[in-house]
Backbone as numpy.savetxt, mean C-alpha at the origin, in Angstrom:
# Nx Ny Nz CAx CAy CAz Cx Cy Cz
-19.23 3.96 8.93 -18.04 4.82 8.87 -16.94 4.11 8.08
-16.39 4.80 7.11 -15.29 4.24 6.31 -14.00 4.31 7.11
-13.29 3.19 7.12 -11.98 3.16 7.78 -11.00 2.37 6.93
-9.79 2.89 6.86 -8.65 2.18 6.29 -7.56 2.26 7.34
-7.26 1.14 7.93 -6.31 1.10 9.04 -5.04 0.39 8.61
-3.96 1.15 8.51 -2.67 0.57 8.15 -1.92 0.19 9.42
-1.24 -0.95 9.37 -0.45 -1.39 10.51 0.71 -2.23 10.00
1.63 -2.53 10.91 2.74 -3.40 10.57 4.07 -2.71 10.37
4.09 -1.40 10.47 5.34 -0.69 10.33 6.25 -0.92 11.51
7.47 -0.43 11.38 8.42 -0.57 12.47 9.81 -0.24 12.03
10.77 -0.59 12.89 12.18 -0.36 12.63 12.82 -1.69 12.26
13.52 -1.70 11.15 14.16 -2.93 10.68 15.51 -2.58 10.06
16.43 -3.51 10.11 17.72 -3.29 9.48 17.63 -3.52 7.98
18.52 -2.89 7.27 18.58 -3.08 5.82 18.69 -4.58 5.51
17.93 -5.00 4.52 17.88 -6.40 4.16 16.76 -7.17 4.84
16.14 -6.55 5.82 15.08 -7.20 6.56 13.74 -7.11 5.86
12.71 -7.60 6.55 11.36 -7.66 5.97 10.32 -7.12 6.95
9.26 -6.62 6.38 8.08 -6.22 7.14 6.86 -6.55 6.29
5.74 -6.79 6.95 4.47 -6.96 6.24 3.49 -5.92 6.76
3.05 -5.07 5.86 2.05 -4.08 6.20 0.66 -4.64 5.91
-0.29 -4.24 6.74 -1.69 -4.63 6.54 -2.55 -3.38 6.42
-3.53 -3.46 5.56 -4.51 -2.37 5.41 -5.88 -2.99 5.58
-6.48 -2.76 6.74 -7.79 -3.32 7.04 -8.87 -2.29 6.69
-9.80 -2.70 5.84 -10.83 -1.79 5.35 -12.19 -2.14 5.92
-12.99 -1.11 6.14 -14.36 -1.33 6.59 -15.20 -0.14 6.17
-16.51 -0.36 6.08 -17.42 0.74 5.78 -17.71 0.96 4.31
-17.12 0.12 3.45 -17.44 0.21 2.03 -17.30 -1.17 1.41
-17.78 -1.31 0.19 -17.77 -2.62 -0.49 -16.37 -2.88 -1.02
-15.60 -3.59 -0.24 -14.18 -3.81 -0.50 -13.93 -4.37 -1.90
-14.76 -5.31 -2.31 -14.53 -5.99 -3.59 -14.61 -5.06 -4.79
-15.21 -3.89 -4.64 -15.40 -2.97 -5.76 -14.30 -1.92 -5.88
-13.32 -1.98 -5.00 -12.34 -0.90 -4.92 -10.94 -1.35 -5.28
-10.22 -0.46 -5.93 -8.77 -0.59 -6.09 -8.13 -0.08 -4.80
-7.19 -0.86 -4.28 -6.50 -0.48 -3.05 -5.03 -0.25 -3.36
-4.48 0.81 -2.82 -3.09 1.11 -3.11 -2.32 1.50 -1.86
-1.02 1.28 -1.94 -0.09 1.72 -0.90 0.72 2.90 -1.43
0.82 3.92 -0.62 1.61 5.10 -0.94 2.59 5.34 0.19
3.63 6.10 -0.10 4.57 6.44 0.97 5.05 7.87 0.79
5.44 8.46 1.89 5.99 9.80 1.85 7.08 9.92 2.91
8.26 10.27 2.44 9.40 10.48 3.32 9.55 11.98 3.57
10.16 12.37 4.68 10.34 13.79 4.98 11.06 14.51 3.84
10.48 15.61 3.40 11.11 16.42 2.37 10.96 15.87 0.96
10.22 14.78 0.82 10.04 14.17 -0.49 8.57 14.15 -0.87
8.32 14.02 -2.16 6.95 13.95 -2.64 6.35 12.57 -2.35
5.04 12.57 -2.29 4.33 11.30 -2.14 4.63 10.39 -3.33
4.73 9.11 -3.07 5.04 8.14 -4.11 4.05 6.98 -4.05
3.54 6.60 -5.17 2.71 5.41 -5.26 3.60 4.18 -5.26
3.42 3.29 -4.32 4.28 2.13 -4.18 3.72 0.91 -4.90
2.47 0.59 -4.62 1.87 -0.60 -5.21 0.36 -0.50 -5.11
-0.32 -1.09 -6.08 -1.78 -1.08 -6.09 -2.28 -2.45 -6.52
-3.49 -2.77 -6.12 -4.15 -3.98 -6.60 -5.57 -3.61 -6.96
-5.99 -3.99 -8.14 -7.32 -3.61 -8.60 -8.37 -4.46 -7.92
-9.62 -4.05 -8.08 -10.72 -4.76 -7.45 -10.85 -6.17 -8.02
-11.52 -7.04 -7.28 -11.70 -8.41 -7.74 -12.47 -8.45 -9.05
-13.36 -7.49 -9.23 -14.13 -7.45 -10.48 -13.25 -7.10 -11.66
-12.04 -6.59 -11.38 -11.06 -6.28 -12.42 -9.91 -7.26 -12.37
-10.15 -8.42 -11.79 -9.18 -9.52 -11.80 -7.94 -9.30 -10.96
-7.96 -8.35 -10.04 -6.85 -8.21 -9.12 -5.52 -7.90 -9.79
-5.55 -7.03 -10.76 -4.32 -6.61 -11.44 -3.44 -5.84 -10.45
-2.14 -6.08 -10.52 -1.22 -5.41 -9.59 -0.28 -4.46 -10.31
0.19 -3.50 -9.55 1.15 -2.52 -10.05 2.21 -2.30 -8.98
3.46 -2.13 -9.41 4.55 -1.79 -8.52 5.38 -0.67 -9.13
5.78 0.26 -8.31 6.72 1.25 -8.81 8.07 0.56 -9.01
8.86 1.08 -9.93 10.08 0.39 -10.34 11.02 0.09 -9.17
11.11 0.99 -8.22 12.10 0.84 -7.15 11.78 -0.32 -6.20
10.57 -0.86 -6.24 10.22 -1.95 -5.32 9.95 -3.27 -6.05
10.00 -3.26 -7.36 9.73 -4.49 -8.12 10.72 -5.57 -7.73
10.20 -6.77 -7.49 11.03 -7.89 -7.10 11.29 -7.96 -5.61
10.93 -6.91 -4.88 11.14 -6.89 -3.42 9.83 -6.85 -2.65
8.84 -6.15 -3.18 7.55 -6.00 -2.51 6.50 -6.83 -3.23
5.53 -7.35 -2.47 4.42 -8.09 -3.04 3.12 -7.63 -2.39
2.17 -7.24 -3.22 0.86 -6.84 -2.71 -0.11 -8.01 -2.88
-0.98 -8.19 -1.91 -1.98 -9.26 -1.99 -3.23 -8.81 -1.26
-4.31 -9.50 -1.55 -5.60 -9.12 -0.98 -6.30 -10.34 -0.42
-6.83 -10.21 0.76 -7.67 -11.24 1.37 -9.07 -10.65 1.46
-9.89 -10.97 0.46 -11.21 -10.35 0.41 -12.12 -10.82 1.53
-11.88 -12.01 2.05 -12.68 -12.50 3.17 -12.45 -11.66 4.42
-11.25 -11.08 4.51 -10.90 -10.26 5.67 -10.91 -8.77 5.35
-11.27 -8.42 4.11 -11.24 -7.00 3.69 -9.90 -6.35 4.03
-8.85 -7.07 3.71 -7.51 -6.61 4.06 -6.56 -6.77 2.88
-5.74 -5.78 2.66 -4.67 -5.83 1.66 -3.34 -5.80 2.39
-2.44 -6.64 1.92 -1.12 -6.75 2.54 -0.05 -6.24 1.59
1.02 -5.74 2.17 2.21 -5.39 1.40 3.39 -6.06 2.08
3.87 -7.15 1.47 5.04 -7.84 1.97 6.27 -7.14 1.42
7.10 -6.66 2.30 8.28 -5.90 1.90 9.53 -6.66 2.32
10.28 -7.12 1.35 11.52 -7.86 1.59 12.71 -7.05 1.10
13.88 -7.45 1.53 15.14 -6.79 1.12 15.02 -5.28 1.27
14.56 -4.86 2.41 14.32 -3.43 2.63 15.62 -2.65 2.60
15.52 -1.42 2.09 16.66 -0.53 1.96 16.39 0.75 2.75
17.42 1.45 3.15 17.19 2.71 3.87 16.30 3.69 3.11
16.38 3.67 1.80 15.55 4.58 1.00 14.07 4.20 1.00
13.73 3.06 1.59 12.32 2.69 1.75 11.72 3.35 2.99
12.54 4.02 3.78 12.05 4.68 4.99 11.04 5.77 4.63
9.86 5.68 5.22 8.78 6.63 4.94 7.58 6.28 5.80
6.60 7.17 5.77 5.29 6.82 6.30 4.51 6.18 5.16
4.01 5.00 5.40 3.24 4.26 4.41 1.76 4.34 4.78
0.91 4.61 3.80 -0.51 4.61 4.05 -1.24 3.96 2.88
-2.43 3.49 3.15 -3.22 2.85 2.09 -4.41 3.74 1.72
-4.87 3.56 0.51 -5.97 4.34 -0.02 -6.84 3.45 -0.89
-8.06 3.89 -1.12 -9.01 3.12 -1.92 -9.73 4.03 -2.90
-9.98 3.49 -4.09 -10.75 4.22 -5.08 -11.63 3.27 -5.85
-12.80 3.73 -6.26 -13.65 2.92 -7.15 -13.20 3.08 -8.59
-12.31 3.99 -8.80 -11.79 4.25 -10.14 -10.81 3.12 -10.51
-10.27 3.21 -11.70 -9.41 2.16 -12.20 -8.04 2.20 -11.54
-7.30 1.09 -11.68 -5.94 1.06 -11.16 -5.09 2.10 -11.88
-5.37 2.34 -13.16 -4.63 3.36 -13.90 -4.84 4.75 -13.30
-6.06 5.02 -12.89 -6.35 6.32 -12.29 -5.62 6.50 -10.98
-5.49 5.41 -10.22 -4.77 5.52 -8.95 -3.27 5.65 -9.21
-2.75 4.91 -10.15 -1.32 4.94 -10.44 -0.92 6.27 -11.07
-1.70 6.72 -12.06 -1.32 7.91 -12.83 -1.83 9.20 -12.21
-3.01 9.13 -11.58 -3.62 10.34 -11.06 -3.80 10.38 -9.56
-3.28 9.33 -8.89 -3.41 9.25 -7.44 -4.88 9.39 -7.01
-5.76 8.79 -7.78 -7.18 8.83 -7.44 -7.40 8.13 -6.10
-8.09 8.79 -5.19 -8.38 8.24 -3.87 -9.76 8.68 -3.44
-10.60 7.71 -3.12 -11.88 8.03 -2.50 -11.73 8.06 -0.97
-10.90 7.17 -0.49 -10.65 7.08 0.94 -9.15 6.91 1.17
-8.69 7.42 2.29 -7.28 7.30 2.65 -7.17 7.09 4.14
-6.31 6.19 4.53 -6.12 5.93 5.95 -4.92 6.67 6.51
-4.78 6.60 7.80 -3.59 7.15 8.44 -2.41 6.21 8.18
-1.23 6.73 8.30 -0.07 5.96 7.92 0.55 5.16 9.04
1.52 4.34 8.64 2.34 3.59 9.56 3.79 3.84 9.18
4.63 4.09 10.18 6.02 4.46 9.92 6.86 3.22 9.65
7.62 3.27 8.58 8.61 2.24 8.28 9.98 2.91 8.29
10.87 2.39 9.11 12.21 2.92 9.21 13.21 1.80 8.98
14.07 1.99 8.00 15.07 0.98 7.66 16.44 1.56 7.97
17.14 0.92 8.88 18.47 1.41 9.27 19.54 0.74 8.43
20.61 1.48 8.20 21.70 0.95 7.36 22.71 0.18 8.19
């Protein structure tokens, strides 16, 4: 059974930090691009950050609004991708979820390609 389990969300004050984890199982983790997406109430889904498969050298992508504040990383031994979020802002408030695709990082970034998607974790940043 394929599972993508996101965790690590919570309530934090502006300027604070959180680390999200996406634990994957049921598929060959090393062959997949993994991405973090978020959706706030009344807003469209947004691609936050992606990391390509190890076979593609672990290329990373960040949307402009999180560059310099968020860092994506992968622990292939644990089949887990992390999103370290620093200097959080109220506008980062959303449900964050992770997804996986065997397609390229470009396909995930530009076309939101997803073979698998997990349930989200709520991130709330208070001002």
